[in-house]
Coordinates of C-alpha atoms in Angstrom, one line a residue:
M1227 CA 105.9 101.3 116.2
I1228 CA 104.1 100.2 113.2
L1229 CA 105.1 96.8 111.9
D1230 CA 104.9 96.9 108.1
K1231 CA 105.9 94.0 105.8
G1232 CA 109.5 95.6 105.2
R1233 CA 110.4 96.2 108.7
F1234 CA 109.1 92.8 109.7
T1235 CA 111.2 91.2 107.2
Q1236 CA 114.2 93.3 108.5
W1237 CA 113.6 92.0 111.9
M1238 CA 113.4 88.4 110.8
I1239 CA 116.7 88.8 109.1
V1240 CA 118.4 90.2 112.2
V1241 CA 116.8 87.5 114.3
L1242 CA 118.1 84.8 111.9
L1243 CA 121.6 86.4 111.9
V1244 CA 121.8 86.3 115.6
G1245 CA 120.7 82.6 115.7
F1246 CA 123.4 81.9 113.2
I1247 CA 125.9 83.7 115.2
I1248 CA 125.1 81.9 118.3
H1249 CA 125.1 78.5 116.4
A1250 CA 128.4 79.2 114.6
G1251 CA 130.0 80.3 117.9
E1252 CA 128.8 77.3 119.8
N1253 CA 130.1 74.9 117.1
A1254 CA 133.5 76.9 116.9
W1255 CA 133.9 76.8 120.6
L1256 CA 133.1 72.9 120.8
V1257 CA 135.5 72.0 118.1
M1258 CA 138.0 74.8 119.3
H1259 CA 138.4 76.3 116.0
R1260 CA 139.2 79.8 117.2
D1261 CA 140.0 81.2 113.7
L1262 CA 136.6 80.1 112.4
F1263 CA 135.0 81.7 115.5
I1264 CA 137.0 85.0 114.7
L1265 CA 136.1 84.8 111.0
S1266 CA 132.4 84.2 111.7
L1267 CA 132.3 87.1 114.1
M1268 CA 134.1 89.4 111.5
F1269 CA 131.5 88.3 108.9
I1270 CA 128.5 88.8 111.1
S1271 CA 129.7 92.3 112.3
F1272 CA 130.1 93.2 108.6
V1273 CA 126.8 92.0 107.6
A1274 CA 125.2 93.8 110.6
V1275 CA 126.8 97.1 109.9
S1276 CA 125.9 97.0 106.2
L1277 CA 122.3 95.9 107.0
F1278 CA 121.9 98.8 109.5
V1279 CA 123.5 101.3 107.1
F1280 CA 121.1 100.1 104.5
I1281 CA 118.0 100.4 106.8
N1282 CA 119.1 104.0 107.8
R1283 CA 119.7 105.1 104.2
K1284 CA 116.2 103.6 103.3
N1285 CA 114.6 105.5 106.2
S1286 CA 116.1 108.8 105.6

């Protein structure tokens, strides 16, 4: 696997997103804001899906 600048940037975005998910999830559970947790999960899954669709479209 060759890591060019574009792919490295994509992986950095994914890593940052995952970190944000975990951070938001922990905060939501600590404060017991279940709605906030569900909303953040929906937002993250939407972003992840659109990101992977964009990457796949770019590669093909």
